[in-house]
Coordinates of C-alpha atoms in Angstrom, one line a residue:
M1 CA 161.7 11.9 -8.7
V2 CA 160.6 14.9 -10.4
A3 CA 158.1 16.9 -9.1
V4 CA 154.9 17.2 -11.1
S5 CA 152.6 20.2 -10.3
T6 CA 148.7 19.5 -9.7
A7 CA 148.0 21.5 -12.7
E8 CA 150.0 18.9 -14.9
Q9 CA 148.2 16.0 -13.4
T10 CA 145.5 14.4 -14.4
D11 CA 142.5 12.2 -12.7
P12 CA 142.7 8.6 -14.0
T13 CA 139.3 8.0 -13.7
L14 CA 139.2 10.4 -16.5
A15 CA 141.1 8.4 -19.0
E16 CA 139.6 7.0 -22.3
D17 CA 139.1 3.3 -22.6
L18 CA 139.5 2.3 -19.2
P19 CA 138.5 -1.5 -18.1
L20 CA 134.8 -0.6 -16.8
L21 CA 133.1 -3.1 -14.8
S22 CA 130.6 -5.3 -16.3
S23 CA 126.6 -5.0 -15.2
P24 CA 126.9 -8.5 -13.3
E25 CA 129.9 -6.8 -11.1
V26 CA 128.4 -3.8 -10.4
A27 CA 125.5 -5.8 -9.1
R28 CA 127.3 -7.7 -7.1
F29 CA 128.6 -4.7 -5.2
V30 CA 125.1 -3.4 -4.8
A31 CA 124.2 -6.9 -3.1
Q32 CA 127.3 -7.8 -1.2
G33 CA 129.1 -4.2 -0.6
A34 CA 132.4 -5.2 -1.9
L35 CA 134.7 -6.4 -5.0
V36 CA 137.7 -7.8 -4.2
F37 CA 140.7 -7.9 -6.6
E38 CA 143.2 -10.1 -5.6
G39 CA 146.9 -9.7 -6.4
L40 CA 146.0 -6.9 -8.7
V41 CA 148.9 -4.5 -7.8
P42 CA 152.2 -5.3 -9.5
E43 CA 155.1 -6.6 -7.1
E44 CA 157.6 -3.6 -7.6
V45 CA 154.7 -1.5 -6.1
N46 CA 154.1 -3.8 -3.2
A47 CA 157.7 -4.1 -2.8
T48 CA 158.2 -0.4 -2.1
A49 CA 154.5 0.4 -0.6
V50 CA 155.5 -0.5 3.1
E51 CA 158.7 1.9 3.2
Q52 CA 155.8 4.5 2.3
L53 CA 153.3 3.4 4.9
E54 CA 156.0 3.7 7.3
Q55 CA 155.9 6.8 7.4
G56 CA 152.3 7.6 7.7
A57 CA 149.4 9.7 5.5
P58 CA 149.8 13.1 4.8
A59 CA 147.3 15.6 5.6
V60 CA 144.8 15.5 2.7
R61 CA 142.2 18.0 2.4
Y62 CA 138.2 17.0 2.8
G63 CA 137.0 17.1 -0.9
A64 CA 140.5 17.6 -2.6
S65 CA 140.7 16.2 -6.0
I66 CA 142.6 13.1 -6.6
P67 CA 145.6 14.9 -8.6
E68 CA 145.6 17.3 -5.2
A69 CA 145.4 14.9 -2.9
F70 CA 147.9 12.1 -4.2
P71 CA 151.0 14.0 -6.1
A72 CA 152.8 11.9 -9.0
G73 CA 154.8 9.1 -7.4
T74 CA 152.6 9.0 -3.9
L75 CA 151.2 5.9 -3.3
G76 CA 147.7 6.9 -3.9
A77 CA 148.4 8.1 -7.1
T78 CA 150.1 5.1 -8.2
L79 CA 147.3 2.9 -6.9
I80 CA 144.4 4.8 -8.6
A81 CA 146.9 4.9 -12.0
L82 CA 146.2 1.4 -12.2
P83 CA 143.8 1.0 -15.3
R84 CA 141.5 -1.9 -13.3
V85 CA 141.6 0.5 -10.3
A86 CA 140.7 3.7 -12.3
G87 CA 138.2 2.1 -14.3
A88 CA 136.2 0.6 -11.3
L89 CA 136.3 4.0 -9.7
R90 CA 134.8 5.3 -12.3
S91 CA 132.2 2.4 -12.9
L92 CA 131.1 2.5 -9.1
L93 CA 131.2 6.5 -8.7
G94 CA 131.5 8.6 -12.0
P95 CA 134.4 10.3 -12.9
A96 CA 136.9 12.3 -10.9
P97 CA 135.5 11.8 -7.4
Q98 CA 136.7 13.6 -4.5
V99 CA 139.1 12.4 -2.0
D100 CA 137.5 12.2 1.9
H101 CA 140.3 11.1 3.6
H102 CA 143.1 8.3 3.5
A103 CA 144.6 6.3 6.1
V104 CA 147.4 4.0 7.1
H105 CA 146.6 0.7 9.4
V106 CA 149.2 -1.3 10.7
R107 CA 148.6 -4.5 13.2
P108 CA 151.9 -4.7 15.0
P109 CA 153.2 -8.9 15.3
H110 CA 151.3 -10.7 18.3
G111 CA 149.4 -7.2 18.7
G112 CA 146.5 -5.0 18.8
E113 CA 142.8 -5.9 19.8
A114 CA 139.6 -7.4 17.7
Q115 CA 138.0 -4.0 16.6
A116 CA 134.3 -3.6 17.3
L117 CA 132.2 -4.6 14.1
H118 CA 131.0 -1.1 12.7
A119 CA 130.0 1.1 9.5
D120 CA 132.2 3.9 8.5
A121 CA 129.6 6.3 8.9
I122 CA 126.6 8.0 11.1
I123 CA 123.0 6.7 10.3
D124 CA 123.4 7.7 6.1
A125 CA 119.6 8.0 4.6
R126 CA 120.8 8.1 1.1
R127 CA 119.2 5.5 -0.9
D128 CA 120.9 7.4 -4.2
A129 CA 124.3 7.6 -3.3
F130 CA 127.1 6.1 -2.1
D131 CA 130.9 6.2 -1.2
V132 CA 133.4 4.2 -2.2
Q133 CA 136.7 2.7 0.4
L134 CA 139.5 1.5 -1.3
M135 CA 141.5 -0.9 0.6
Y136 CA 144.9 -2.0 -0.2
Y137 CA 147.0 -5.1 1.2
P138 CA 150.8 -4.6 0.0
R139 CA 151.6 -8.4 1.8
D140 CA 150.1 -11.6 1.8
V141 CA 147.3 -11.8 4.6
T142 CA 147.1 -14.6 6.3
L143 CA 144.2 -16.1 8.5
E144 CA 146.5 -16.0 11.3
M145 CA 147.4 -12.3 10.4
G146 CA 143.8 -11.5 11.6
G147 CA 142.5 -10.2 7.8
T148 CA 139.8 -7.7 8.3
L149 CA 136.4 -8.8 9.1
S150 CA 133.2 -8.0 7.3
V151 CA 129.7 -8.9 6.4
P152 CA 128.6 -9.3 2.8
G153 CA 125.3 -7.6 2.6
T154 CA 125.4 -5.9 5.3
H155 CA 125.7 -2.3 3.7
L156 CA 122.2 -1.2 3.0
R157 CA 121.3 -2.0 6.6
Q158 CA 121.6 1.4 7.9
I159 CA 123.2 1.9 11.5
N160 CA 125.1 4.5 13.7
E161 CA 128.6 3.5 13.4
S162 CA 130.0 1.1 16.3
D163 CA 126.2 0.9 17.9
I164 CA 126.4 -2.8 16.3
G165 CA 129.4 -3.6 18.5
R166 CA 127.7 -6.0 20.8
Y167 CA 127.8 -8.4 18.0
H168 CA 130.8 -10.5 17.8
N169 CA 130.0 -13.0 15.3
M170 CA 127.5 -13.4 12.5
L171 CA 126.5 -15.7 9.9
G172 CA 128.1 -15.7 6.7
Q173 CA 131.0 -12.9 8.1
T174 CA 134.2 -13.5 6.0
R175 CA 137.8 -12.8 7.0
L176 CA 140.1 -11.4 4.4
T177 CA 142.9 -13.4 3.8
C178 CA 144.7 -12.3 0.2
P179 CA 148.0 -12.4 -1.8
A180 CA 150.2 -9.3 -1.7
G181 CA 148.7 -6.5 -3.8
T182 CA 144.9 -7.1 -3.0
V183 CA 142.5 -4.1 -3.6
V184 CA 139.3 -4.3 -2.3
L185 CA 136.5 -2.1 -3.0
L186 CA 133.7 -1.2 -0.1
H187 CA 130.4 0.3 -0.1
H188 CA 131.0 2.9 3.1
G189 CA 128.0 1.2 5.0
I190 CA 129.3 -2.2 5.4
W191 CA 129.4 -4.0 8.6
H192 CA 133.2 -4.7 9.2
G193 CA 136.1 -4.6 11.5
G194 CA 140.2 -5.0 11.9
R195 CA 141.4 -8.7 13.7
R196 CA 144.3 -8.8 16.1
N197 CA 147.1 -10.4 14.6
D198 CA 148.1 -13.4 16.1
S199 CA 151.1 -14.0 14.0
G200 CA 154.7 -12.4 13.7
T201 CA 154.4 -10.2 10.7
P202 CA 153.1 -6.7 10.9
R203 CA 150.0 -6.5 8.7
Y204 CA 149.7 -3.1 6.4
M205 CA 146.5 -1.9 5.0
Y206 CA 145.9 1.3 3.1
K207 CA 142.4 3.0 2.9
I208 CA 141.4 5.7 0.7
R209 CA 137.7 6.8 0.7
F210 CA 136.1 8.9 -2.3
N211 CA 133.1 10.8 -2.4
P212 CA 131.2 10.9 -5.7
T213 CA 130.8 14.5 -7.3
V214 CA 128.3 13.6 -10.2
R215 CA 125.0 11.2 -10.2
Q216 CA 126.0 8.0 -9.8
Q217 CA 124.2 6.3 -12.7
R218 CA 125.3 4.2 -15.7
W219 CA 129.0 4.8 -15.4
W220 CA 130.3 1.1 -15.9
D221 CA 129.8 -1.1 -19.1
V222 CA 125.9 -1.0 -19.5
S223 CA 126.2 -3.4 -22.9
D224 CA 125.2 -6.2 -20.6
L225 CA 122.6 -4.8 -18.3
D226 CA 120.0 -7.4 -19.5
D227 CA 122.3 -10.1 -18.5
P228 CA 120.3 -12.7 -16.3
R229 CA 123.1 -12.7 -13.9
V230 CA 122.5 -9.1 -13.0
A231 CA 119.0 -10.4 -11.3
A232 CA 120.7 -13.3 -10.0
E233 CA 123.1 -11.2 -8.0
L234 CA 120.6 -8.9 -6.9
D235 CA 118.2 -11.7 -5.4
A236 CA 121.0 -13.3 -3.8
R237 CA 120.5 -14.0 0.1
Q238 CA 123.4 -13.9 2.5
P239 CA 123.5 -16.6 5.8
W240 CA 122.8 -13.6 8.2
M241 CA 119.2 -13.1 6.6
E242 CA 116.1 -14.3 8.1
Q243 CA 113.2 -14.5 5.9
A244 CA 111.6 -11.0 6.6
S245 CA 115.1 -9.4 6.5
G246 CA 116.3 -11.0 3.1
R247 CA 113.2 -9.6 1.8
L248 CA 113.7 -5.7 3.1
E249 CA 117.8 -6.4 1.9
I250 CA 116.5 -7.6 -1.6
H251 CA 113.9 -4.5 -1.8
N252 CA 116.6 -1.9 -0.6
R253 CA 119.0 -3.6 -3.6
V254 CA 116.4 -3.0 -6.0
L255 CA 115.9 0.6 -4.8
L256 CA 119.3 1.4 -5.4
W257 CA 120.0 -0.7 -8.7
R258 CA 116.8 1.4 -10.0
E259 CA 119.1 4.4 -9.3
L260 CA 122.3 3.4 -10.8
S261 CA 121.1 1.5 -14.1
G262 CA 118.3 4.5 -14.3
D263 CA 115.4 2.1 -15.2
P264 CA 112.9 2.4 -12.5
T265 CA 110.9 -0.5 -13.8
F266 CA 113.4 -3.1 -12.7
D267 CA 112.2 -5.3 -9.7
I268 CA 112.4 -8.6 -8.0
D269 CA 109.2 -10.6 -7.6
Y270 CA 107.6 -7.0 -7.9
W271 CA 108.4 -6.5 -4.2
V272 CA 108.8 -2.6 -5.1
H273 CA 105.8 -2.1 -7.1
R274 CA 103.3 -2.9 -4.9
V275 CA 104.9 -0.6 -1.8
T276 CA 105.0 1.9 -4.3
N277 CA 101.8 1.6 -5.9
R278 CA 99.6 4.7 -5.0
P279 CA 97.3 5.2 -8.1
G280 CA 94.9 7.6 -5.9
T281 CA 98.0 10.1 -6.1
R282 CA 97.9 10.0 -9.9
E283 CA 96.6 12.9 -11.2
E284 CA 94.1 11.8 -14.1
A285 CA 92.7 9.8 -10.5

């Protein structure tokens, strides 16, 4: 392998003609807190990835640029250079996100304990920004291998890390089973936890967390911004939502969509308009 200095490397999210996400895809991320790309990574990469993961994750400076964190030839650089990965990261975070940290998670055969349900954050009050976590699975993940459990739609319900650990099962929770080469992009606030591995095969997962460096607004393909599937995605309820909590989550989705789309008038069933209507505060009143 020929070493390439970081000065000679470029950030893949700055490339032109990336395959960006559509508006319905970004709306699905806002509603569910995750996007799954099954079997995205080529087999030739999967075949050598485990060998690299067995060596662990080298230290990376918090806030490093992508070229600084991942020199050419590393697994991180290879994954981010995939056009669909770079395009999805740019769509959600904007160009040139920073690397927060990366880690290798290995569940040995017949080993490990079920991780308590948690979010990878203390109480994060941001309503206009979020981090994205990339999870890569170089091998098939079966149900017996105990794929990552997550609860779609919980990412906007602000919690303090593992304070929700007393909840062992929730309506609508999913356990990820997937083919080798699958990449999952998660909102940092989603409730999740690793499951124990009851199979005779080790389970590998590589994670990279990214921070935005620009305002996260209209970085995807916005040519279909008025597609009716956008509102349908944002209005879709999850099984764990009760009547009242469901309205609260959809209200939170509208606020995030307004920020991402730059459209302060977007709403669903007029809920945000009602609670933000304060005519007595207007200058002309």
